[in-house]
Amino acid sequence: MKTKKMAISAMFIAVGVLAGNIIYIPVGASKCFPVQHTLNILAAVFLGPAYGVINAFCISLLRNFMGTGSLLAFPGSMVGAFLAGMVYKMTKNNWATAAAEVIGTGVLGGLLAVPIAILMMGQEAGALAFVPSFLLSSFGGSVIAMILLKSAHFVQAAKKSI
């Protein structure tokens, strides 16, 4: 079981890194990356909170190494993945999980990005500077994840492989 989860986790990371080169929306100093949020929710549902946070960290790290990400990816993606994973673990509700991803990334991650932008990136940023763009990105990714989770074929194939 652990080997299957690790393989699926590796595939999620690969998809996240590859999609980061193709699908993103630049908004100010941040890059909106809806695929990351889709993967956060799918990892929460199929793998659990620990895998979700590890996946988010690995995708952010690899994207930064490749020059396709920013340091702001860490707080948004990791907090969203953690909150989504914990909510799914407690409720087993896909809608609540998607909402947790939006709140975790959009609000909490957006607020945590401010000190990173100021201290590590040398940018001036207000307290709510990143919240709108993080909300937009996480909402878009959540919609995509909910469409995938509602697809009976996708869910059956995913559960069969896990």
Coordinates of N, CA and C in Angstrom, one line a residue:
M1 N 0.8 -1.2 0.0 CA 0.0 0.0 0.0 C 0.9 1.3 0.0
K2 N 1.9 1.2 0.8 CA 2.8 2.4 0.9 C 3.5 2.7 -0.5
T3 N 3.9 1.6 -1.1 CA 4.6 1.7 -2.4 C 3.6 2.4 -3.5
K4 N 2.4 1.9 -3.5 CA 1.4 2.5 -4.4 C 1.2 4.0 -4.1
K5 N 1.1 4.4 -2.8 CA 0.9 5.8 -2.4 C 2.1 6.6 -2.9
M6 N 3.3 6.0 -2.7 CA 4.5 6.7 -3.1 C 4.6 6.9 -4.6
A7 N 4.2 5.9 -5.4 CA 4.2 6.0 -6.8 C 3.1 7.1 -7.3
I8 N 2.0 7.1 -6.7 CA 1.0 8.1 -7.0 C 1.4 9.5 -6.6
S9 N 2.1 9.6 -5.5 CA 2.6 10.8 -5.1 C 3.7 11.3 -6.1
A10 N 4.5 10.5 -6.5 CA 5.6 10.8 -7.5 C 4.9 11.3 -8.8
M11 N 3.8 10.6 -9.2 CA 3.1 11.1 -10.4 C 2.5 12.5 -10.2
F12 N 1.9 12.7 -9.0 CA 1.3 14.0 -8.8 C 2.4 15.1 -8.8
I13 N 3.6 14.8 -8.2 CA 4.7 15.7 -8.3 C 5.2 16.0 -9.7
A14 N 5.3 15.0 -10.5 CA 5.7 15.1 -11.9 C 4.7 16.0 -12.6
V15 N 3.4 15.7 -12.5 CA 2.4 16.5 -13.2 C 2.5 17.9 -12.7
G16 N 2.6 18.2 -11.4 CA 2.7 19.5 -10.9 C 3.9 20.3 -11.4
V17 N 5.0 19.7 -11.5 CA 6.2 20.4 -12.0 C 6.1 20.6 -13.5
L18 N 5.6 19.6 -14.2 CA 5.5 19.8 -15.7 C 4.4 20.9 -16.0
A19 N 3.3 20.8 -15.3 CA 2.2 21.7 -15.6 C 2.6 23.2 -15.2
G20 N 3.6 23.3 -14.3 CA 4.0 24.6 -13.8 C 4.7 25.4 -15.0
N21 N 5.2 24.6 -15.9 CA 5.9 25.3 -17.1 C 4.9 25.7 -18.1
I22 N 3.7 25.1 -18.0 CA 2.7 25.4 -19.1 C 1.5 26.2 -18.6
I23 N 1.0 25.9 -17.5 CA -0.3 26.5 -17.0 C -0.1 27.3 -15.8
Y24 N 0.0 28.6 -15.9 CA 0.1 29.5 -14.8 C -0.4 30.9 -15.3
I25 N -0.8 31.7 -14.3 CA -1.3 33.0 -14.6 C -0.5 34.0 -13.8
P26 N 0.3 34.8 -14.4 CA 1.0 35.8 -13.6 C 0.1 36.9 -13.1
V27 N 0.1 37.1 -11.8 CA -0.7 38.2 -11.1 C 0.2 38.9 -10.2
G28 N 0.7 40.1 -10.5 CA 1.6 40.8 -9.7 C 2.9 40.0 -9.5
A29 N 3.3 39.9 -8.2 CA 4.5 39.2 -7.9 C 4.4 37.7 -7.8
S30 N 3.1 37.3 -7.8 CA 2.9 35.8 -7.7 C 2.4 35.2 -9.0
K31 N 2.6 33.9 -9.1 CA 2.1 33.2 -10.2 C 0.9 32.3 -9.7
C32 N -0.2 32.5 -10.3 CA -1.4 31.7 -10.0 C -1.2 30.3 -10.7
F33 N -1.3 29.3 -9.9 CA -1.0 27.9 -10.4 C -2.1 27.0 -10.0
P34 N -3.2 27.0 -10.8 CA -4.4 26.2 -10.3 C -4.1 24.7 -10.3
V35 N -3.2 24.2 -11.1 CA -2.9 22.8 -11.1 C -2.4 22.3 -9.7
Q36 N -1.6 23.2 -9.1 CA -1.1 22.9 -7.7 C -2.3 22.6 -6.8
H37 N -3.3 23.4 -6.8 CA -4.4 23.3 -5.9 C -5.3 22.1 -6.3
T38 N -5.4 21.8 -7.5 CA -6.1 20.6 -7.9 C -5.4 19.4 -7.4
L39 N -4.1 19.4 -7.5 CA -3.3 18.3 -7.0 C -3.3 18.2 -5.4
N40 N -3.4 19.3 -4.8 CA -3.5 19.3 -3.3 C -4.8 18.6 -2.9
I41 N -5.9 18.9 -3.6 CA -7.2 18.3 -3.2 C -7.2 16.8 -3.5
L42 N -6.6 16.5 -4.7 CA -6.6 15.0 -5.1 C -5.7 14.3 -4.1
A43 N -4.6 14.9 -3.7 CA -3.7 14.2 -2.7 C -4.4 14.1 -1.4
A44 N -5.1 15.1 -1.0 CA -5.9 15.0 0.3 C -6.9 13.9 0.3
V45 N -7.6 13.7 -0.8 CA -8.6 12.7 -0.9 C -8.0 11.3 -1.1
F46 N -7.0 11.1 -1.9 CA -6.5 9.8 -2.2 C -5.3 9.4 -1.4
L47 N -4.5 10.3 -0.8 CA -3.3 10.0 -0.2 C -3.2 10.4 1.3
G48 N -3.8 11.5 1.7 CA -3.8 11.9 3.0 C -3.0 13.2 3.2
P49 N -3.1 13.8 4.4 CA -2.5 15.1 4.6 C -1.0 15.1 4.5
A50 N -0.3 14.1 5.0 CA 1.2 14.1 5.0 C 1.7 14.1 3.6
Y51 N 1.1 13.2 2.8 CA 1.5 13.2 1.4 C 1.2 14.5 0.6
G52 N 0.1 15.1 1.0 CA -0.3 16.3 0.3 C 0.7 17.4 0.6
V53 N 1.1 17.5 1.9 CA 2.1 18.6 2.2 C 3.5 18.3 1.6
I54 N 3.9 17.0 1.6 CA 5.2 16.6 1.0 C 5.1 16.9 -0.5
N55 N 4.0 16.6 -1.2 CA 3.9 16.8 -2.6 C 4.0 18.3 -2.9
A56 N 3.2 19.1 -2.1 CA 3.3 20.6 -2.3 C 4.7 21.1 -2.1
F57 N 5.4 20.7 -1.1 CA 6.8 21.1 -0.9 C 7.7 20.7 -2.1
C58 N 7.6 19.5 -2.5 CA 8.4 19.0 -3.6 C 8.1 19.8 -4.9
I59 N 6.9 20.0 -5.2 CA 6.5 20.7 -6.4 C 7.0 22.1 -6.4
S60 N 6.8 22.8 -5.2 CA 7.3 24.2 -5.1 C 8.9 24.2 -5.2
L61 N 9.5 23.3 -4.5 CA 11.0 23.3 -4.6 C 11.5 23.0 -6.0
L62 N 11.0 22.0 -6.6 CA 11.4 21.7 -8.0 C 11.1 22.9 -9.0
R63 N 10.0 23.5 -8.8 CA 9.6 24.6 -9.7 C 10.6 25.8 -9.4
N64 N 11.0 26.0 -8.2 CA 11.9 27.1 -7.9 C 13.3 26.8 -8.4
F65 N 13.7 25.5 -8.3 CA 15.0 25.1 -8.9 C 15.0 25.3 -10.4
M66 N 13.9 25.1 -11.1 CA 13.8 25.2 -12.5 C 13.5 26.7 -13.0
G67 N 13.3 27.6 -12.0 CA 13.0 29.0 -12.4 C 11.6 29.2 -12.8
T68 N 10.7 28.3 -12.6 CA 9.3 28.5 -13.0 C 8.4 28.8 -11.9
G69 N 8.9 28.9 -10.7 CA 8.1 29.2 -9.5 C 8.7 30.3 -8.7
S70 N 8.0 30.6 -7.6 CA 8.6 31.7 -6.7 C 8.5 31.2 -5.3
L71 N 9.2 31.9 -4.4 CA 9.2 31.5 -3.0 C 7.8 31.5 -2.4
L72 N 6.9 32.3 -3.0 CA 5.5 32.4 -2.5 C 4.7 31.1 -2.7
A73 N 5.3 30.2 -3.5 CA 4.6 28.9 -3.7 C 4.6 28.1 -2.4
F74 N 5.6 28.2 -1.6 CA 5.7 27.4 -0.4 C 4.6 27.6 0.6
P75 N 4.4 28.8 1.1 CA 3.3 29.0 2.1 C 1.9 28.7 1.5
G76 N 1.6 29.1 0.3 CA 0.3 28.9 -0.2 C 0.0 27.4 -0.4
S77 N 0.9 26.8 -1.1 CA 0.6 25.4 -1.5 C 0.6 24.4 -0.3
M78 N 1.6 24.6 0.6 CA 1.7 23.7 1.8 C 0.6 23.9 2.8
V79 N 0.3 25.1 3.1 CA -0.8 25.4 4.1 C -2.1 24.9 3.5
G80 N -2.4 25.1 2.2 CA -3.6 24.6 1.6 C -3.7 23.1 1.6
A81 N -2.6 22.5 1.3 CA -2.5 21.0 1.2 C -2.8 20.4 2.6
F82 N -2.2 21.0 3.6 CA -2.3 20.6 5.0 C -3.8 20.7 5.5
L83 N -4.3 21.9 5.3 CA -5.7 22.1 5.7 C -6.7 21.2 4.9
A84 N -6.5 21.1 3.6 CA -7.4 20.2 2.8 C -7.3 18.8 3.3
G85 N -6.1 18.3 3.5 CA -5.9 16.9 4.0 C -6.5 16.7 5.3
M86 N -6.3 17.6 6.3 CA -6.9 17.4 7.6 C -8.5 17.4 7.5
V87 N -9.0 18.3 6.8 CA -10.5 18.4 6.7 C -11.0 17.2 6.0
Y88 N -10.4 16.7 5.0 CA -10.8 15.4 4.3 C -10.7 14.2 5.3
K89 N -9.6 14.2 6.1 CA -9.4 13.1 7.0 C -10.5 13.1 8.1
M90 N -11.0 14.3 8.5 CA -12.0 14.4 9.5 C -13.4 14.3 9.0
T91 N -13.7 14.7 7.8 CA -15.1 14.8 7.3 C -15.4 13.8 6.1
K92 N -14.4 13.4 5.4 CA -14.6 12.6 4.1 C -15.5 13.3 3.2
N93 N -15.5 14.6 3.2 CA -16.4 15.4 2.4 C -15.6 16.2 1.3
N94 N -15.8 15.9 0.1 CA -15.0 16.6 -1.0 C -15.2 18.1 -1.0
W95 N -16.5 18.5 -0.8 CA -16.8 20.0 -0.9 C -16.0 20.7 0.3
A96 N -16.1 20.1 1.5 CA -15.4 20.7 2.6 C -13.9 20.8 2.3
T97 N -13.4 19.7 1.7 CA -11.9 19.7 1.4 C -11.6 20.8 0.4
A98 N -12.4 21.0 -0.6 CA -12.1 22.1 -1.6 C -12.2 23.4 -0.9
A99 N -13.1 23.6 0.0 CA -13.2 24.9 0.7 C -12.0 25.1 1.6
A100 N -11.6 24.0 2.2 CA -10.4 24.1 3.1 C -9.1 24.5 2.3
E101 N -9.0 24.0 1.0 CA -7.9 24.3 0.2 C -8.0 25.8 -0.2
V102 N -9.1 26.3 -0.5 CA -9.3 27.8 -0.8 C -9.0 28.6 0.4
I103 N -9.4 28.2 1.6 CA -9.1 29.0 2.8 C -7.7 28.9 3.2
G104 N -7.1 27.7 3.1 CA -5.7 27.4 3.5 C -4.8 28.2 2.6
T105 N -5.0 28.1 1.3 CA -4.1 28.7 0.3 C -4.5 30.2 0.2
G106 N -5.7 30.5 -0.1 CA -6.1 31.8 -0.4 C -6.0 32.8 0.7
V107 N -6.4 32.4 1.9 CA -6.4 33.4 3.1 C -5.1 33.2 3.9
L108 N -4.9 32.0 4.5 CA -3.8 31.7 5.3 C -2.4 31.8 4.6
G109 N -2.4 31.1 3.4 CA -1.2 31.1 2.6 C -0.9 32.5 2.1
G110 N -1.9 33.3 1.7 CA -1.7 34.6 1.2 C -1.2 35.5 2.3
L111 N -1.6 35.3 3.5 CA -1.1 36.1 4.6 C 0.3 35.8 5.0
L112 N 0.6 34.5 4.9 CA 2.0 34.0 5.2 C 3.0 34.4 4.1
A113 N 2.5 34.7 3.0 CA 3.4 35.1 1.9 C 3.9 36.5 2.1
V114 N 3.2 37.3 2.8 CA 3.7 38.7 3.0 C 5.1 38.8 3.6
P115 N 5.3 38.1 4.8 CA 6.7 38.2 5.3 C 7.7 37.7 4.4
I116 N 7.4 36.6 3.7 CA 8.4 36.0 2.7 C 8.7 37.0 1.6
A117 N 7.7 37.7 1.1 CA 7.9 38.7 0.1 C 8.8 39.9 0.6
I118 N 8.5 40.3 1.8 CA 9.2 41.4 2.4 C 10.7 41.0 2.7
L119 N 10.8 40.0 3.5 CA 12.1 39.6 4.1 C 13.0 38.9 3.1
M120 N 12.5 38.0 2.3 CA 13.3 37.2 1.4 C 13.4 37.7 0.0
M121 N 12.3 38.4 -0.5 CA 12.3 38.8 -1.9 C 12.5 40.3 -2.0
G122 N 12.5 41.0 -0.9 CA 12.8 42.4 -1.0 C 11.7 43.2 -1.6
Q123 N 10.5 42.7 -1.6 CA 9.3 43.4 -2.1 C 8.5 44.1 -1.0
E124 N 7.9 45.2 -1.3 CA 7.0 45.8 -0.4 C 5.6 45.2 -0.6
A125 N 5.0 44.8 0.5 CA 3.7 44.1 0.3 C 2.8 44.5 1.5
G126 N 1.6 44.8 1.2 CA 0.6 45.1 2.3 C 0.1 43.7 2.9
A127 N -0.6 43.8 4.0 CA -1.1 42.7 4.7 C -1.9 41.7 3.8
L128 N -2.7 42.3 2.9 CA -3.6 41.5 2.1 C -3.1 41.4 0.6
A129 N -1.9 41.7 0.4 CA -1.4 41.8 -1.0 C -1.6 40.6 -1.8
F130 N -1.4 39.4 -1.3 CA -1.4 38.2 -2.0 C -2.7 37.4 -1.9
V131 N -3.6 37.8 -1.0 CA -4.8 37.1 -0.8 C -5.7 37.0 -2.0
P132 N -5.9 38.1 -2.7 CA -6.8 38.0 -3.9 C -6.3 37.0 -5.0
S133 N -5.0 37.1 -5.3 CA -4.5 36.2 -6.4 C -4.4 34.8 -5.9
F134 N -4.1 34.6 -4.6 CA -4.1 33.2 -4.1 C -5.5 32.6 -4.0
L135 N -6.5 33.5 -3.7 CA -7.9 33.0 -3.7 C -8.3 32.6 -5.1
L136 N -8.0 33.4 -6.0 CA -8.3 33.1 -7.4 C -7.7 31.8 -7.9
S137 N -6.5 31.6 -7.6 CA -5.8 30.4 -8.1 C -6.3 29.2 -7.4
S138 N -6.5 29.3 -6.1 CA -7.0 28.1 -5.3 C -8.5 27.8 -5.7
F139 N -9.2 28.8 -5.9 CA -10.6 28.6 -6.3 C -10.7 27.9 -7.7
G140 N -9.9 28.3 -8.6 CA -9.8 27.7 -9.9 C -9.4 26.2 -9.8
G141 N -8.4 26.0 -9.1 CA -7.9 24.6 -8.9 C -8.9 23.7 -8.2
S142 N -9.6 24.3 -7.2 CA -10.7 23.6 -6.5 C -11.8 23.2 -7.4
V143 N -12.2 24.1 -8.3 CA -13.2 23.7 -9.3 C -12.8 22.6 -10.2
I144 N -11.6 22.6 -10.7 CA -11.1 21.5 -11.5 C -11.0 20.2 -10.7
A145 N -10.6 20.3 -9.5 CA -10.6 19.1 -8.6 C -11.9 18.5 -8.4
M146 N -12.9 19.4 -8.2 CA -14.3 18.9 -7.9 C -14.9 18.3 -9.2
I147 N -14.5 18.8 -10.3 CA -15.0 18.2 -11.6 C -14.4 16.8 -11.7
L148 N -13.1 16.7 -11.5 CA -12.5 15.4 -11.5 C -13.0 14.4 -10.5
L149 N -13.3 14.9 -9.3 CA -13.8 14.0 -8.3 C -15.2 13.6 -8.5
K150 N -16.0 14.4 -9.2 CA -17.4 14.1 -9.6 C -17.4 13.1 -10.8
S151 N -16.3 13.0 -11.5 CA -16.3 12.1 -12.6 C -16.1 10.6 -12.1
A152 N -17.1 9.8 -12.3 CA -17.1 8.5 -11.8 C -16.0 7.6 -12.3
H153 N -15.7 7.8 -13.6 CA -14.6 7.0 -14.2 C -13.3 7.4 -13.5
F154 N -13.0 8.7 -13.3 CA -11.7 9.1 -12.7 C -11.6 8.5 -11.3
V155 N -12.7 8.6 -10.5 CA -12.6 8.2 -9.1 C -12.4 6.7 -9.0
Q156 N -13.2 5.9 -9.9 CA -13.0 4.5 -9.9 C -11.6 4.0 -10.2
A157 N -11.0 4.7 -11.2 CA -9.7 4.3 -11.6 C -8.7 4.7 -10.5
A158 N -8.9 5.8 -9.9 CA -7.9 6.2 -8.8 C -8.0 5.3 -7.6
K159 N -9.2 5.0 -7.2 CA -9.4 4.1 -6.1 C -8.9 2.7 -6.3
K160 N -9.1 2.2 -7.6 CA -8.6 0.9 -8.0 C -7.1 0.9 -7.9
S161 N -6.4 1.9 -8.2 CA -4.9 2.0 -8.2 C -4.4 2.1 -6.8
I162 N -5.2 2.6 -5.9 CA -4.7 2.8 -4.5 C -5.2 1.6 -3.7

